[in-house]
Amino acid sequence: KNNGSALDAVEKGVHVPEADPNNQSVGLGGFPDRDGIVTLDACIMDELGNCGSVAALQNIVHPISVARLVMEKTPHVMLVGEGALKFALEQGFKKENLLTPKSEKDWKEWLKKSEYNPQINSENKSFRPDKLPGNKLNHDTIGMLAMDAKGNLSGACTTSGMGFKMHGRVGDSPIIGAGLFVDNEVGAATSTGVGEEVIRNVGSFLVVELMRQGYSPEEACKAAVMRIIKKKPEIAKDIQVGFLAINKQGKYGAYAIQKGFSFAVCDKTDQKLLIKGKSYY
Ligand code: ASP
């Protein structure tokens, strides 16, 4: 609305959940891994196809801004772990403790059984981090796509990843083409859910390529979900993957394996929260 860039919008937009200690799936207060360490994954992509990413980053509240600086200040796309932290500190970011008392308590609760069940998402019945004592919030990555007044597209994706994951595990969210993809000629897509299935199918890239072939955003998201289901029908009922997409005409759509996948849309006149995406089940 104020003629800003889509890139700034997605970076600032995802800062909100990253800084929210009550959101236990992104940034500060995110669920730790099974060793009790919060590690964050994020990536960002602009209308020129520039992109930046960080994975397994510790102690930084805004991994998306570190990802943006990887894009803008280095000749690289991705920095991980200690190298990403070193770069962030060099760029002036402050080291902070991301493990809130609430997430630490939930992790200790999880440790009692330590069931390693790498499934995800609040819609899934067998793994419900949102149902852990004291936590009423959904578990989810945030993926944000924006088109600015010039019609340029950008996207951002940021997460603390799968709750109580193995230390060092990285999902789809910081992987360009998997958790996020932007092609300014065609559209943009982002994903949430079991990152391993998204990576195996290069999900967000697939959604954008399907839109290039003429699929609407929702049809493209559905086709990508169906590909995941077709390859692994035996696990599909137990996992969640959802895609969200926008095309160059500003049309948007989403599709998920499980019910309950919702998203928000904001344009210069209106903000629609909790739009229910269609789903396979
Ligand atoms: N996609 C994220 C991951 O696999 C998690 C999520 O969306 O909840 O790390």
PDB file of N, CA, C and O in Angstrom, residues 6 10-11 19 28 48 66-67 140 155 165 189-190 201 207 209 216 232 250:
ATOM      1  N   ALA A   6       8.158  -5.922  -1.854  1.00  0.00           N
ATOM      2  CA  ALA A   6       7.665  -7.208  -1.356  1.00  0.00           C
ATOM      3  C   ALA A   6       8.720  -7.864  -0.468  1.00  0.00           C
ATOM      4  O   ALA A   6       8.392  -8.511   0.535  1.00  0.00           O
ATOM      5  N   VAL A  10       7.957  -9.201   3.333  1.00  0.00           N
ATOM      6  CA  VAL A  10       8.008 -10.579   3.864  1.00  0.00           C
ATOM      7  C   VAL A  10       9.002 -10.686   5.017  1.00  0.00           C
ATOM      8  O   VAL A  10       8.771 -11.424   5.982  1.00  0.00           O
ATOM      9  N   GLU A  11      10.097  -9.931   4.938  1.00  0.00           N
ATOM     10  CA  GLU A  11      11.061  -9.983   6.053  1.00  0.00           C
ATOM     11  C   GLU A  11      10.415  -9.434   7.329  1.00  0.00           C
ATOM     12  O   GLU A  11      10.436 -10.080   8.377  1.00  0.00           O
ATOM     13  N   ALA A  19       9.585 -13.198  16.716  1.00  0.00           N
ATOM     14  CA  ALA A  19       9.849 -12.538  18.005  1.00  0.00           C
ATOM     15  C   ALA A  19       8.835 -12.918  19.080  1.00  0.00           C
ATOM     16  O   ALA A  19       8.985 -12.515  20.231  1.00  0.00           O
ATOM     17  N   LEU A  28      12.144 -17.187  18.542  1.00  0.00           N
ATOM     18  CA  LEU A  28      12.206 -17.162  20.004  1.00  0.00           C
ATOM     19  C   LEU A  28      11.076 -18.015  20.602  1.00  0.00           C
ATOM     20  O   LEU A  28       9.916 -17.846  20.237  1.00  0.00           O
ATOM     21  N   LEU A  48      14.233 -11.105  -8.283  1.00  0.00           N
ATOM     22  CA  LEU A  48      15.298 -11.326  -9.267  1.00  0.00           C
ATOM     23  C   LEU A  48      15.844 -12.752  -9.201  1.00  0.00           C
ATOM     24  O   LEU A  48      16.771 -13.096  -9.933  1.00  0.00           O
ATOM     25  N   VAL A  66      19.096 -12.781   8.951  1.00  0.00           N
ATOM     26  CA  VAL A  66      20.429 -13.321   8.662  1.00  0.00           C
ATOM     27  C   VAL A  66      20.414 -13.913   7.247  1.00  0.00           C
ATOM     28  O   VAL A  66      21.341 -13.689   6.453  1.00  0.00           O
ATOM     29  N   ALA A  67      19.337 -14.627   6.914  1.00  0.00           N
ATOM     30  CA  ALA A  67      19.214 -15.200   5.556  1.00  0.00           C
ATOM     31  C   ALA A  67      19.268 -14.084   4.506  1.00  0.00           C
ATOM     32  O   ALA A  67      19.921 -14.218   3.464  1.00  0.00           O
ATOM     33  N   ASP A 140       3.565 -24.837  13.666  1.00  0.00           N
ATOM     34  CA  ASP A 140       3.598 -24.562  12.235  1.00  0.00           C
ATOM     35  C   ASP A 140       4.772 -23.662  11.886  1.00  0.00           C
ATOM     36  O   ASP A 140       5.164 -22.816  12.658  1.00  0.00           O
ATOM     37  N   GLY A 155       9.323 -13.928  -1.203  1.00  0.00           N
ATOM     38  CA  GLY A 155       8.811 -14.858  -0.201  1.00  0.00           C
ATOM     39  C   GLY A 155       9.808 -15.079   0.917  1.00  0.00           C
ATOM     40  O   GLY A 155      11.020 -14.859   0.754  1.00  0.00           O
ATOM     41  N   LYS A 165      13.300 -32.604  17.314  1.00  0.00           N
ATOM     42  CA  LYS A 165      14.018 -33.276  16.205  1.00  0.00           C
ATOM     43  C   LYS A 165      15.416 -33.720  16.652  1.00  0.00           C
ATOM     44  O   LYS A 165      15.921 -33.259  17.692  1.00  0.00           O
ATOM     45  N   ALA A 189       5.608 -19.877  -4.144  1.00  0.00           N
ATOM     46  CA  ALA A 189       4.966 -20.908  -3.322  1.00  0.00           C
ATOM     47  C   ALA A 189       5.800 -21.155  -2.077  1.00  0.00           C
ATOM     48  O   ALA A 189       7.019 -20.941  -2.065  1.00  0.00           O
ATOM     49  N   THR A 190       5.116 -21.617  -1.027  1.00  0.00           N
ATOM     50  CA  THR A 190       5.805 -21.988   0.208  1.00  0.00           C
ATOM     51  C   THR A 190       5.073 -23.171   0.837  1.00  0.00           C
ATOM     52  O   THR A 190       3.956 -23.493   0.432  1.00  0.00           O
ATOM     53  N   ASN A 201      10.216 -34.094  -2.840  1.00  0.00           N
ATOM     54  CA  ASN A 201       9.454 -33.748  -4.047  1.00  0.00           C
ATOM     55  C   ASN A 201       9.724 -32.325  -4.539  1.00  0.00           C
ATOM     56  O   ASN A 201       9.033 -31.853  -5.440  1.00  0.00           O
ATOM     57  N   VAL A 207       5.280 -26.557  -7.362  1.00  0.00           N
ATOM     58  CA  VAL A 207       4.057 -25.743  -7.419  1.00  0.00           C
ATOM     59  C   VAL A 207       4.232 -24.593  -8.422  1.00  0.00           C
ATOM     60  O   VAL A 207       3.359 -24.343  -9.261  1.00  0.00           O
ATOM     61  N   GLU A 209       6.330 -24.426 -10.944  1.00  0.00           N
ATOM     62  CA  GLU A 209       6.420 -24.951 -12.320  1.00  0.00           C
ATOM     63  C   GLU A 209       5.047 -25.369 -12.849  1.00  0.00           C
ATOM     64  O   GLU A 209       4.752 -25.217 -14.040  1.00  0.00           O
ATOM     65  N   SER A 216      -3.924 -23.208 -11.809  1.00  0.00           N
ATOM     66  CA  SER A 216      -4.192 -22.128 -10.854  1.00  0.00           C
ATOM     67  C   SER A 216      -3.370 -22.406  -9.589  1.00  0.00           C
ATOM     68  O   SER A 216      -2.914 -23.542  -9.388  1.00  0.00           O
ATOM     69  N   LYS A 232       3.800 -42.100  -1.523  1.00  0.00           N
ATOM     70  CA  LYS A 232       3.814 -42.767  -0.215  1.00  0.00           C
ATOM     71  C   LYS A 232       2.409 -42.867   0.353  1.00  0.00           C
ATOM     72  O   LYS A 232       2.112 -42.276   1.398  1.00  0.00           O
ATOM     73  N   GLY A 250      -1.870 -12.266  -9.016  1.00  0.00           N
ATOM     74  CA  GLY A 250      -2.332 -11.981  -7.643  1.00  0.00           C
ATOM     75  C   GLY A 250      -3.363 -12.970  -7.139  1.00  0.00           C
ATOM     76  O   GLY A 250      -3.916 -12.812  -6.052  1.00  0.00           O
TER      77      GLY A 250
END
